[in-house]
Amino acid sequence: MSGSEQGLTSFDHTSLGQRVLFGSHAAVENTARVVADLGAEHVLLVAGRSSAQAARDVAGALPVVATIDEVAQHVPAERAEAAVAVAQSSGADLVLTIGGGSATGLGKAVALRTALPLVAVPTTFAGSEATDVWGLTTDGVKQTGSDPRVLPRAVVYDAALTLGLAPRSVAASSLNAVAHAVDGLWAPRADPVNRALGTEGLRALVPALQRLARGQDDLALREQLLYGAHLTAVAFASAGSGLHHKICHVLGGAFGLPHAEMHAIVLPHVTAFNAPAAPDAAARLAELFDGVPAAVGLRQLLAGLGLPQALREVGLAEGDLRRAAELVLPSVPPSNPRPVDAAALESLLHAAWAGDAVTAVVTAVVIEEGTAP
Ligand code: NAD
């Protein structure tokens, strides 16, 4: 029985300690407060160019000694090296990141090497700010690990800072947040506490995304997405990486696919593969989609949000699928509810690459598992 399907007889859960301040239009005040409370007087600011305005607004009155505005997805190792050098030469006593997961990720790389305290002000829904997970990419290989030094001491959430993000980017980023909770249901350390947090996060995210798909978008919707993204990231940090995240680590690191879109495309296929062997997770997820199987609901959401539906649309070549499967296979968690071999993985990846309808996959899996009526 997988961790996601266990009862309440016993579990071993660790909650990470982090201060969280949530409030729209309050980032300036809240960031100043946490920086002062940490006693910092020399701030290293990490903020990508798309967050330059937010950085000027939020950090304008802070004691910034150096600024890094070059950030990239999956944290290239050479960028991390350069940022560590800036942190050391500037005498920084705190790292402040303002931006999406790329800015947070670079700040984490600095914190990992220097043990400087980290404060994160997210402007996307990627959720990295709520985890102790770092990532670094060297020569196309993405390495990840967890370390208490990279968990931001404080996170300042301000949904108004996400208003510069186009609805399409909001959709992709929020589906990345959805993936944290869905994959968490069958991840290696799934337990009743992270399952509850993840489910509550999904209860915020899914209806908000359905509204976004109907063309609605306002500050309240962004608040709901940010709250859901926080909860699902906390759940992910606790539950660990399941099959979905192992696949996406390889696709992001080795093939440079865009992080949020890639997660959004792969998730329905992993869900279609695993859900028939994880009935508790399947029932929990189907409830969010009014009884529709989660894989189908996720796929409909993806289409409704106007996002790419196939990995071939975001830059993966068909000829890379076998190598991708080979790279993923050794990292598949033994806790996965269904056994995964090279052929199953390649077929799952092919379906995600081609953008196959998941209904067909669900049917095939159900019949194969012998659970069809
Ligand atoms: P990102 O930070 O690259 O941002 C996505 C896009 O949004 C970029 O084009 C960026 O320029 C733009 N953007 C960001 N803030 C904006 C703003 N305020 N206004 C306008 N545009 C804005 O990507 P992401 O999806 O936020 O994060 C992906 C990265 O985070 C990946 O490297 C991924 O591996 C990492 N990640 C890590 C964890 C973890 O726990 N360690 C969790 C999730 C994601």
PDB file of N, CA, C and O and ligand atoms in Angstrom, residues 50-51 73-74 100-103 108 123-124 126-128 131 133-134 142 161 164-165 176 180 236 259-260, ligand 1:
ATOM      1  N   SER A  50      12.016  40.862 -15.430  1.00  0.00           N
ATOM      2  CA  SER A  50      10.561  41.020 -15.497  1.00  0.00           C
ATOM      3  C   SER A  50       9.981  41.468 -14.154  1.00  0.00           C
ATOM      4  O   SER A  50       8.849  41.922 -14.093  1.00  0.00           O
ATOM      5  N   SER A  51      10.766  41.331 -13.089  1.00  0.00           N
ATOM      6  CA  SER A  51      10.294  41.759 -11.771  1.00  0.00           C
ATOM      7  C   SER A  51      10.983  43.055 -11.333  1.00  0.00           C
ATOM      8  O   SER A  51      10.956  43.396 -10.153  1.00  0.00           O
ATOM      9  N   GLN A  73      15.734  29.675 -15.591  1.00  0.00           N
ATOM     10  CA  GLN A  73      15.093  28.479 -15.046  1.00  0.00           C
ATOM     11  C   GLN A  73      16.123  27.374 -14.810  1.00  0.00           C
ATOM     12  O   GLN A  73      17.137  27.292 -15.492  1.00  0.00           O
ATOM     13  N   HIS A  74      15.846  26.554 -13.840  1.00  0.00           N
ATOM     14  CA  HIS A  74      16.650  25.375 -13.499  1.00  0.00           C
ATOM     15  C   HIS A  74      18.058  25.730 -13.002  1.00  0.00           C
ATOM     16  O   HIS A  74      18.923  24.867 -12.889  1.00  0.00           O
ATOM     17  N   GLY A 100       9.869  35.032  -9.798  1.00  0.00           N
ATOM     18  CA  GLY A 100       9.347  33.678  -9.899  1.00  0.00           C
ATOM     19  C   GLY A 100      10.330  32.652  -9.350  1.00  0.00           C
ATOM     20  O   GLY A 100      11.322  32.997  -8.682  1.00  0.00           O
ATOM     21  N   GLY A 101      10.074  31.403  -9.681  1.00  0.00           N
ATOM     22  CA  GLY A 101      10.908  30.313  -9.172  1.00  0.00           C
ATOM     23  C   GLY A 101      12.367  30.429  -9.599  1.00  0.00           C
ATOM     24  O   GLY A 101      13.259  29.923  -8.912  1.00  0.00           O
ATOM     25  N   SER A 102      12.620  31.109 -10.723  1.00  0.00           N
ATOM     26  CA  SER A 102      14.007  31.252 -11.171  1.00  0.00           C
ATOM     27  C   SER A 102      14.800  32.148 -10.215  1.00  0.00           C
ATOM     28  O   SER A 102      15.952  31.843  -9.878  1.00  0.00           O
ATOM     29  N   ALA A 103      14.191  33.255  -9.795  1.00  0.00           N
ATOM     30  CA  ALA A 103      14.858  34.150  -8.839  1.00  0.00           C
ATOM     31  C   ALA A 103      15.006  33.449  -7.486  1.00  0.00           C
ATOM     32  O   ALA A 103      16.086  33.473  -6.863  1.00  0.00           O
ATOM     33  N   LYS A 108      18.340  30.539  -3.504  1.00  0.00           N
ATOM     34  CA  LYS A 108      18.585  29.300  -2.753  1.00  0.00           C
ATOM     35  C   LYS A 108      20.001  28.793  -2.984  1.00  0.00           C
ATOM     36  O   LYS A 108      20.655  28.306  -2.053  1.00  0.00           O
ATOM     37  N   THR A 123       6.515  36.224  -7.227  1.00  0.00           N
ATOM     38  CA  THR A 123       5.608  36.900  -8.162  1.00  0.00           C
ATOM     39  C   THR A 123       4.964  35.915  -9.141  1.00  0.00           C
ATOM     40  O   THR A 123       4.316  36.316 -10.098  1.00  0.00           O
ATOM     41  N   THR A 124       5.205  34.618  -8.930  1.00  0.00           N
ATOM     42  CA  THR A 124       4.500  33.584  -9.697  1.00  0.00           C
ATOM     43  C   THR A 124       3.916  32.589  -8.692  1.00  0.00           C
ATOM     44  O   THR A 124       3.978  32.820  -7.479  1.00  0.00           O
ATOM     45  N   ALA A 126       4.859  29.293  -8.538  1.00  0.00           N
ATOM     46  CA  ALA A 126       5.712  28.105  -8.617  1.00  0.00           C
ATOM     47  C   ALA A 126       5.905  27.428  -7.259  1.00  0.00           C
ATOM     48  O   ALA A 126       6.122  26.219  -7.193  1.00  0.00           O
ATOM     49  N   GLY A 127       5.886  28.188  -6.183  1.00  0.00           N
ATOM     50  CA  GLY A 127       5.914  27.583  -4.844  1.00  0.00           C
ATOM     51  C   GLY A 127       7.283  27.277  -4.278  1.00  0.00           C
ATOM     52  O   GLY A 127       7.396  26.803  -3.140  1.00  0.00           O
ATOM     53  N   SER A 128       8.342  27.563  -5.015  1.00  0.00           N
ATOM     54  CA  SER A 128       9.685  27.226  -4.532  1.00  0.00           C
ATOM     55  C   SER A 128       9.979  27.862  -3.173  1.00  0.00           C
ATOM     56  O   SER A 128      10.701  27.298  -2.354  1.00  0.00           O
ATOM     57  N   THR A 131       9.583  25.694   0.019  1.00  0.00           N
ATOM     58  CA  THR A 131      10.247  24.389   0.123  1.00  0.00           C
ATOM     59  C   THR A 131      11.722  24.542   0.507  1.00  0.00           C
ATOM     60  O   THR A 131      12.321  25.589   0.308  1.00  0.00           O
ATOM     61  N   VAL A 133      13.873  22.695  -1.004  1.00  0.00           N
ATOM     62  CA  VAL A 133      14.454  21.982  -2.151  1.00  0.00           C
ATOM     63  C   VAL A 133      15.236  22.963  -3.031  1.00  0.00           C
ATOM     64  O   VAL A 133      14.723  24.025  -3.385  1.00  0.00           O
ATOM     65  N   TRP A 134      16.471  22.596  -3.356  1.00  0.00           N
ATOM     66  CA  TRP A 134      17.260  23.410  -4.286  1.00  0.00           C
ATOM     67  C   TRP A 134      17.461  22.621  -5.575  1.00  0.00           C
ATOM     68  O   TRP A 134      17.354  21.386  -5.592  1.00  0.00           O
ATOM     69  N   LYS A 142      20.238  18.172 -14.240  1.00  0.00           N
ATOM     70  CA  LYS A 142      19.701  18.918 -13.108  1.00  0.00           C
ATOM     71  C   LYS A 142      19.811  18.078 -11.845  1.00  0.00           C
ATOM     72  O   LYS A 142      19.301  16.960 -11.785  1.00  0.00           O
ATOM     73  N   LEU A 161       1.497  41.790  -6.702  1.00  0.00           N
ATOM     74  CA  LEU A 161       2.749  41.679  -7.463  1.00  0.00           C
ATOM     75  C   LEU A 161       2.626  40.710  -8.639  1.00  0.00           C
ATOM     76  O   LEU A 161       3.472  40.699  -9.520  1.00  0.00           O
ATOM     77  N   GLY A 164       1.235  41.695 -12.991  1.00  0.00           N
ATOM     78  CA  GLY A 164       1.991  41.907 -14.231  1.00  0.00           C
ATOM     79  C   GLY A 164       2.137  40.627 -15.051  1.00  0.00           C
ATOM     80  O   GLY A 164       2.602  40.650 -16.191  1.00  0.00           O
ATOM     81  N   LEU A 165       1.764  39.528 -14.471  1.00  0.00           N
ATOM     82  CA  LEU A 165       1.906  38.231 -15.134  1.00  0.00           C
ATOM     83  C   LEU A 165       0.663  37.980 -15.993  1.00  0.00           C
ATOM     84  O   LEU A 165      -0.462  38.044 -15.482  1.00  0.00           O
ATOM     85  N   ASN A 176       1.519  24.202 -12.255  1.00  0.00           N
ATOM     86  CA  ASN A 176       2.714  23.698 -11.574  1.00  0.00           C
ATOM     87  C   ASN A 176       2.395  23.515 -10.079  1.00  0.00           C
ATOM     88  O   ASN A 176       2.752  22.501  -9.457  1.00  0.00           O
ATOM     89  N   HIS A 180       2.184  19.993  -7.608  1.00  0.00           N
ATOM     90  CA  HIS A 180       2.803  19.732  -6.298  1.00  0.00           C
ATOM     91  C   HIS A 180       1.881  18.868  -5.432  1.00  0.00           C
ATOM     92  O   HIS A 180       2.328  17.946  -4.750  1.00  0.00           O
ATOM     93  N   PHE A 236       4.191  19.554  -0.942  1.00  0.00           N
ATOM     94  CA  PHE A 236       5.244  18.962  -1.786  1.00  0.00           C
ATOM     95  C   PHE A 236       6.558  18.844  -1.012  1.00  0.00           C
ATOM     96  O   PHE A 236       7.235  17.807  -1.056  1.00  0.00           O
ATOM     97  N   HIS A 259       9.538  25.271 -17.603  1.00  0.00           N
ATOM     98  CA  HIS A 259       9.140  24.553 -16.385  1.00  0.00           C
ATOM     99  C   HIS A 259       7.614  24.417 -16.215  1.00  0.00           C
ATOM    100  O   HIS A 259       7.091  23.300 -16.104  1.00  0.00           O
ATOM    101  N   ALA A 260       6.933  25.545 -16.165  1.00  0.00           N
ATOM    102  CA  ALA A 260       5.510  25.500 -15.817  1.00  0.00           C
ATOM    103  C   ALA A 260       4.691  24.779 -16.896  1.00  0.00           C
ATOM    104  O   ALA A 260       3.850  23.917 -16.585  1.00  0.00           O
TER     105      ALA A 260
HETATM  106  P1  NAD B   1      10.229  31.927 -13.742  1.00  0.00           P
HETATM  107  O1  NAD B   1      10.718  32.449 -12.480  1.00  0.00           O
HETATM  108  O2  NAD B   1      11.234  31.748 -14.826  1.00  0.00           O
HETATM  109  O3  NAD B   1       9.030  32.858 -14.200  1.00  0.00           O
HETATM  110  C1  NAD B   1       8.209  32.477 -15.307  1.00  0.00           C
HETATM  111  C2  NAD B   1       7.999  33.671 -16.231  1.00  0.00           C
HETATM  112  O4  NAD B   1       7.300  34.688 -15.542  1.00  0.00           O
HETATM  113  C3  NAD B   1       9.314  34.306 -16.688  1.00  0.00           C
HETATM  114  O5  NAD B   1       9.208  34.630 -18.051  1.00  0.00           O
HETATM  115  C4  NAD B   1       9.407  35.548 -15.837  1.00  0.00           C
HETATM  116  O6  NAD B   1      10.155  36.549 -16.485  1.00  0.00           O
HETATM  117  C5  NAD B   1       7.948  35.930 -15.675  1.00  0.00           C
HETATM  118  N1  NAD B   1       7.650  36.719 -14.495  1.00  0.00           N
HETATM  119  C6  NAD B   1       7.965  36.424 -13.233  1.00  0.00           C
HETATM  120  N2  NAD B   1       7.490  37.374 -12.414  1.00  0.00           N
HETATM  121  C7  NAD B   1       6.855  38.293 -13.191  1.00  0.00           C
HETATM  122  C8  NAD B   1       6.149  39.488 -12.929  1.00  0.00           C
HETATM  123  N3  NAD B   1       6.042  39.990 -11.695  1.00  0.00           N
HETATM  124  N4  NAD B   1       5.604  40.148 -13.973  1.00  0.00           N
HETATM  125  C9  NAD B   1       5.739  39.689 -15.243  1.00  0.00           C
HETATM  126  N5  NAD B   1       6.402  38.550 -15.541  1.00  0.00           N
HETATM  127  C10 NAD B   1       6.945  37.860 -14.532  1.00  0.00           C
HETATM  128  O7  NAD B   1       9.538  30.507 -13.618  1.00  0.00           O
HETATM  129  P2  NAD B   1       8.600  29.859 -12.507  1.00  0.00           P
HETATM  130  O8  NAD B   1       7.642  29.019 -13.248  1.00  0.00           O
HETATM  131  O9  NAD B   1       8.084  30.851 -11.535  1.00  0.00           O
HETATM  132  O10 NAD B   1       9.614  28.918 -11.716  1.00  0.00           O
HETATM  133  C11 NAD B   1      10.298  27.891 -12.386  1.00  0.00           C
HETATM  134  C12 NAD B   1      11.610  27.605 -11.720  1.00  0.00           C
HETATM  135  O11 NAD B   1      11.403  27.366 -10.343  1.00  0.00           O
HETATM  136  C13 NAD B   1      12.272  26.358 -12.277  1.00  0.00           C
HETATM  137  O12 NAD B   1      13.646  26.529 -12.327  1.00  0.00           O
HETATM  138  C14 NAD B   1      11.880  25.296 -11.263  1.00  0.00           C
HETATM  139  O13 NAD B   1      12.764  24.225 -11.243  1.00  0.00           O
HETATM  140  C15 NAD B   1      11.884  26.076  -9.988  1.00  0.00           C
HETATM  141  N6  NAD B   1      10.997  25.519  -8.956  1.00  0.00           N
HETATM  142  C16 NAD B   1      11.588  25.049  -7.830  1.00  0.00           C
HETATM  143  C17 NAD B   1      10.817  24.525  -6.802  1.00  0.00           C
HETATM  144  C18 NAD B   1      11.488  24.050  -5.555  1.00  0.00           C
HETATM  145  O14 NAD B   1      10.822  23.624  -4.625  1.00  0.00           O
HETATM  146  N7  NAD B   1      12.796  24.127  -5.474  1.00  0.00           N
HETATM  147  C19 NAD B   1       9.418  24.485  -6.927  1.00  0.00           C
HETATM  148  C20 NAD B   1       8.842  24.996  -8.092  1.00  0.00           C
HETATM  149  C21 NAD B   1       9.643  25.530  -9.105  1.00  0.00           C
END
